[in-house]
Structure formats: structure tokens, C-alpha cells
């Protein structure tokens, strides 16, 4: 449903650095990066699946929880370390909750933004994955 990827932290006396390369550290070429910050902890985001888009998300600061749903079962993962991220595969419904006030959630994607790649209706999602 999703994969957790942990990166080595290259630290020295000056501080820490994490490097992420497309096709090497995450399983696709990176075409777009976006980030979410300043989300009110009471707000939830996501509530969609992507038809084709492959993504990888990591909280480089603070924390949030991602709920993954394949139409049959749900699993959640708390992102709270700047060197641990999760894949957000295509055709997986996902929702994000419990953003810390300082959360900066960075997402790498394998394509540009296309609104027609989103399935934003859960019943339509269930139909497409053949569960209704
Ligand atoms: C996803 C989760 C993890 C753009 O104009 N370009 C972009 O690249 C993106 C990602 C968004 N937008 C616009 C579309 C909306 O008007 O930014 C606004 C907020 O997007 P949305 O409501 O889709 O945000 P989230 O947090 O619900 O979902 C986002 C991504 O859109 C989505 O692909 O998988 O983060």
C-alpha cells in the first residue's frame, strides 16, 4: 500500500544533511516538488487518490499523520523525522491529519500538476478499484 524509506543522515559538527535522488533513493524520476506548511492542526488535507501520479512525502520539520486506504483496508503512518518518508502510490486514497504547527511536509512527484489526475470522490474511487 505504501513503503517507508529511511535515508542516511550525513551529519558533522555543522549540522545535518539528507540527500534524495530520483530513481536512486526514491523509485521514480522527480519532476515536481511541492511543500505544505502552516496547516492548522485542526485541518485535514488530501482526501483523494491519483490515477497515475507517483509521489513520496516527508516531514522535513514537525509531524503529520498520513492515512492510506486501498479501498479494502486503511493504514496510517506518522511522519515525524526529517530522514524518514513514505511513498504515496497511484490509486491509493490518502488523507493527512494532525499537522503540528511547525510542520513542513515536502512532496516529490513524478509529474507536473494535473487536476484531471485526481479522484476526489470516494465512491468514484471505490468503483475504480472495483470494490463497489
Ligand atoms: C497530494 C497530497 C499529498 C497546484 O496548483 N499545484 C500543485 O502542484 C499542487 C500539489 C497543488 N496545487 C493547487 C491546487 C489547489 O488549489 O494548490 C491547492 C491546494 O491543493 P490540494 O487541495 O490538492 O492540497 P492537498 O494538501 O489536499 O493535497 C496535496 C496534493 O495536491 C496532492 O497531490 O497527493 O498533497
PDB file of N, CA and C in Angstrom, residues 2-7 20 26-28 32-36 54-60 64 66 68 77-89 94 96 104-109:
ATOM      1  N   UNK A   2       1.925   1.239   0.831  1.00  0.00           N
ATOM      2  CA  UNK A   2       2.917   2.315   0.821  1.00  0.00           C
ATOM      3  C   UNK A   2       4.211   1.737   1.368  1.00  0.00           C
ATOM      4  N   UNK A   3       5.288   2.468   1.117  1.00  0.00           N
ATOM      5  CA  UNK A   3       6.590   1.986   1.563  1.00  0.00           C
ATOM      6  C   UNK A   3       7.266   3.092   2.380  1.00  0.00           C
ATOM      7  N   UNK A   4       7.863   2.700   3.490  1.00  0.00           N
ATOM      8  CA  UNK A   4       8.613   3.666   4.303  1.00  0.00           C
ATOM      9  C   UNK A   4      10.062   3.637   3.824  1.00  0.00           C
ATOM     10  N   UNK A   5      10.617   4.799   3.567  1.00  0.00           N
ATOM     11  CA  UNK A   5      12.023   4.871   3.142  1.00  0.00           C
ATOM     12  C   UNK A   5      12.783   5.748   4.134  1.00  0.00           C
ATOM     13  N   UNK A   6      13.886   5.177   4.624  1.00  0.00           N
ATOM     14  CA  UNK A   6      14.720   5.867   5.627  1.00  0.00           C
ATOM     15  C   UNK A   6      16.037   6.255   4.973  1.00  0.00           C
ATOM     16  N   UNK A   7      16.426   7.490   5.094  1.00  0.00           N
ATOM     17  CA  UNK A   7      17.669   7.956   4.456  1.00  0.00           C
ATOM     18  C   UNK A   7      18.785   8.125   5.484  1.00  0.00           C
ATOM     19  N   UNK A  20      18.258  13.313  -1.410  1.00  0.00           N
ATOM     20  CA  UNK A  20      17.278  12.412  -2.034  1.00  0.00           C
ATOM     21  C   UNK A  20      17.418  12.534  -3.543  1.00  0.00           C
ATOM     22  N   UNK A  26      14.473   7.249  -4.249  1.00  0.00           N
ATOM     23  CA  UNK A  26      13.028   7.039  -4.345  1.00  0.00           C
ATOM     24  C   UNK A  26      12.745   6.466  -5.737  1.00  0.00           C
ATOM     25  N   UNK A  27      11.669   5.676  -5.858  1.00  0.00           N
ATOM     26  CA  UNK A  27      11.526   4.824  -7.044  1.00  0.00           C
ATOM     27  C   UNK A  27      10.989   5.496  -8.321  1.00  0.00           C
ATOM     28  N   UNK A  28      11.270   6.780  -8.505  1.00  0.00           N
ATOM     29  CA  UNK A  28      10.850   7.428  -9.753  1.00  0.00           C
ATOM     30  C   UNK A  28      11.688   8.670  -9.986  1.00  0.00           C
ATOM     31  N   UNK A  32       8.525  17.185 -10.041  1.00  0.00           N
ATOM     32  CA  UNK A  32       7.905  18.316  -9.321  1.00  0.00           C
ATOM     33  C   UNK A  32       8.139  18.140  -7.825  1.00  0.00           C
ATOM     34  N   UNK A  33       8.349  19.241  -7.164  1.00  0.00           N
ATOM     35  CA  UNK A  33       8.440  19.245  -5.699  1.00  0.00           C
ATOM     36  C   UNK A  33       7.477  20.312  -5.201  1.00  0.00           C
ATOM     37  N   UNK A  34       6.675  19.965  -4.203  1.00  0.00           N
ATOM     38  CA  UNK A  34       5.862  20.996  -3.564  1.00  0.00           C
ATOM     39  C   UNK A  34       5.896  20.760  -2.057  1.00  0.00           C
ATOM     40  N   UNK A  35       5.548  21.775  -1.311  1.00  0.00           N
ATOM     41  CA  UNK A  35       5.549  21.591   0.133  1.00  0.00           C
ATOM     42  C   UNK A  35       4.377  22.296   0.772  1.00  0.00           C
ATOM     43  N   UNK A  36       3.949  21.698   1.871  1.00  0.00           N
ATOM     44  CA  UNK A  36       2.765  22.147   2.600  1.00  0.00           C
ATOM     45  C   UNK A  36       3.242  22.607   3.971  1.00  0.00           C
ATOM     46  N   UNK A  54       2.839   9.198  -9.099  1.00  0.00           N
ATOM     47  CA  UNK A  54       3.593   8.543  -8.022  1.00  0.00           C
ATOM     48  C   UNK A  54       4.232   9.649  -7.185  1.00  0.00           C
ATOM     49  N   UNK A  55       4.154   9.521  -5.871  1.00  0.00           N
ATOM     50  CA  UNK A  55       4.676  10.579  -5.008  1.00  0.00           C
ATOM     51  C   UNK A  55       5.444   9.988  -3.825  1.00  0.00           C
ATOM     52  N   UNK A  56       6.187  10.863  -3.194  1.00  0.00           N
ATOM     53  CA  UNK A  56       6.928  10.494  -1.993  1.00  0.00           C
ATOM     54  C   UNK A  56       6.863  11.696  -1.055  1.00  0.00           C
ATOM     55  N   UNK A  57       6.490  11.472   0.201  1.00  0.00           N
ATOM     56  CA  UNK A  57       6.318  12.591   1.130  1.00  0.00           C
ATOM     57  C   UNK A  57       7.158  12.434   2.380  1.00  0.00           C
ATOM     58  N   UNK A  58       7.617  13.558   2.892  1.00  0.00           N
ATOM     59  CA  UNK A  58       8.473  13.531   4.072  1.00  0.00           C
ATOM     60  C   UNK A  58       8.244  14.823   4.868  1.00  0.00           C
ATOM     61  N   UNK A  59       8.129  14.711   6.182  1.00  0.00           N
ATOM     62  CA  UNK A  59       8.032  15.921   7.011  1.00  0.00           C
ATOM     63  C   UNK A  59       9.447  16.349   7.350  1.00  0.00           C
ATOM     64  N   UNK A  60       9.931  17.375   6.709  1.00  0.00           N
ATOM     65  CA  UNK A  60      11.299  17.825   6.986  1.00  0.00           C
ATOM     66  C   UNK A  60      11.342  18.636   8.282  1.00  0.00           C
ATOM     67  N   UNK A  64       3.139  14.977  10.881  1.00  0.00           N
ATOM     68  CA  UNK A  64       1.742  14.805  10.479  1.00  0.00           C
ATOM     69  C   UNK A  64       1.511  13.311  10.299  1.00  0.00           C
ATOM     70  N   UNK A  66      -0.323  10.330   7.929  1.00  0.00           N
ATOM     71  CA  UNK A  66      -0.914  10.051   6.614  1.00  0.00           C
ATOM     72  C   UNK A  66      -1.713   8.753   6.720  1.00  0.00           C
ATOM     73  N   UNK A  68      -3.538   5.870   4.593  1.00  0.00           N
ATOM     74  CA  UNK A  68      -3.557   5.244   3.263  1.00  0.00           C
ATOM     75  C   UNK A  68      -4.730   4.276   3.232  1.00  0.00           C
ATOM     76  N   UNK A  77       0.417   6.205   9.026  1.00  0.00           N
ATOM     77  CA  UNK A  77       1.830   6.321   9.367  1.00  0.00           C
ATOM     78  C   UNK A  77       2.091   7.736   9.837  1.00  0.00           C
ATOM     79  N   UNK A  78       2.797   7.855  10.964  1.00  0.00           N
ATOM     80  CA  UNK A  78       3.146   9.185  11.465  1.00  0.00           C
ATOM     81  C   UNK A  78       4.532   9.570  10.954  1.00  0.00           C
ATOM     82  N   UNK A  79       4.563  10.652  10.217  1.00  0.00           N
ATOM     83  CA  UNK A  79       5.846  11.178   9.724  1.00  0.00           C
ATOM     84  C   UNK A  79       6.345  12.196  10.738  1.00  0.00           C
ATOM     85  N   UNK A  80       7.454  11.903  11.362  1.00  0.00           N
ATOM     86  CA  UNK A  80       7.941  12.842  12.384  1.00  0.00           C
ATOM     87  C   UNK A  80       9.458  12.936  12.442  1.00  0.00           C
ATOM     88  N   UNK A  81      10.102  12.568  11.330  1.00  0.00           N
ATOM     89  CA  UNK A  81      11.563  12.662  11.288  1.00  0.00           C
ATOM     90  C   UNK A  81      11.978  13.140   9.900  1.00  0.00           C
ATOM     91  N   UNK A  82      12.968  14.033   9.829  1.00  0.00           N
ATOM     92  CA  UNK A  82      13.345  14.594   8.518  1.00  0.00           C
ATOM     93  C   UNK A  82      14.129  13.649   7.623  1.00  0.00           C
ATOM     94  N   UNK A  83      14.321  12.404   8.081  1.00  0.00           N
ATOM     95  CA  UNK A  83      15.038  11.430   7.241  1.00  0.00           C
ATOM     96  C   UNK A  83      14.199  10.181   6.975  1.00  0.00           C
ATOM     97  N   UNK A  84      12.897  10.252   7.278  1.00  0.00           N
ATOM     98  CA  UNK A  84      12.019   9.092   7.045  1.00  0.00           C
ATOM     99  C   UNK A  84      10.784   9.562   6.273  1.00  0.00           C
ATOM    100  N   UNK A  85      10.562   8.972   5.100  1.00  0.00           N
ATOM    101  CA  UNK A  85       9.412   9.379   4.296  1.00  0.00           C
ATOM    102  C   UNK A  85       8.612   8.172   3.824  1.00  0.00           C
ATOM    103  N   UNK A  86       7.518   8.464   3.139  1.00  0.00           N
ATOM    104  CA  UNK A  86       6.651   7.382   2.651  1.00  0.00           C
ATOM    105  C   UNK A  86       6.317   7.596   1.176  1.00  0.00           C
ATOM    106  N   UNK A  87       6.188   6.495   0.457  1.00  0.00           N
ATOM    107  CA  UNK A  87       5.672   6.582  -0.902  1.00  0.00           C
ATOM    108  C   UNK A  87       4.167   6.824  -0.819  1.00  0.00           C
ATOM    109  N   UNK A  88       3.654   7.562  -1.789  1.00  0.00           N
ATOM    110  CA  UNK A  88       2.200   7.750  -1.918  1.00  0.00           C
ATOM    111  C   UNK A  88       1.865   7.248  -3.319  1.00  0.00           C
ATOM    112  N   UNK A  89       1.630   5.940  -3.446  1.00  0.00           N
ATOM    113  CA  UNK A  89       1.475   5.356  -4.783  1.00  0.00           C
ATOM    114  C   UNK A  89       0.181   5.776  -5.476  1.00  0.00           C
ATOM    115  N   UNK A  94      -5.597   8.846  -0.028  1.00  0.00           N
ATOM    116  CA  UNK A  94      -4.800   9.283   1.121  1.00  0.00           C
ATOM    117  C   UNK A  94      -5.356  10.557   1.745  1.00  0.00           C
ATOM    118  N   UNK A  96      -4.443  13.363   5.155  1.00  0.00           N
ATOM    119  CA  UNK A  96      -3.397  13.789   6.087  1.00  0.00           C
ATOM    120  C   UNK A  96      -4.034  14.532   7.269  1.00  0.00           C
ATOM    121  N   UNK A 104       6.415  21.055   8.074  1.00  0.00           N
ATOM    122  CA  UNK A 104       6.716  21.342   6.663  1.00  0.00           C
ATOM    123  C   UNK A 104       6.769  19.979   5.981  1.00  0.00           C
ATOM    124  N   UNK A 105       5.739  19.705   5.174  1.00  0.00           N
ATOM    125  CA  UNK A 105       5.586  18.409   4.514  1.00  0.00           C
ATOM    126  C   UNK A 105       6.007  18.595   3.054  1.00  0.00           C
ATOM    127  N   UNK A 106       7.101  17.953   2.679  1.00  0.00           N
ATOM    128  CA  UNK A 106       7.634  18.095   1.325  1.00  0.00           C
ATOM    129  C   UNK A 106       7.234  16.868   0.512  1.00  0.00           C
ATOM    130  N   UNK A 107       6.752  17.113  -0.702  1.00  0.00           N
ATOM    131  CA  UNK A 107       6.334  16.006  -1.566  1.00  0.00           C
ATOM    132  C   UNK A 107       7.077  16.069  -2.898  1.00  0.00           C
ATOM    133  N   UNK A 108       7.618  14.927  -3.302  1.00  0.00           N
ATOM    134  CA  UNK A 108       8.263  14.769  -4.603  1.00  0.00           C
ATOM    135  C   UNK A 108       7.285  14.004  -5.490  1.00  0.00           C
ATOM    136  N   UNK A 109       7.149  14.433  -6.731  1.00  0.00           N
ATOM    137  CA  UNK A 109       6.183  13.793  -7.627  1.00  0.00           C
ATOM    138  C   UNK A 109       6.832  13.513  -8.977  1.00  0.00           C
TER     139      UNK A 109
END
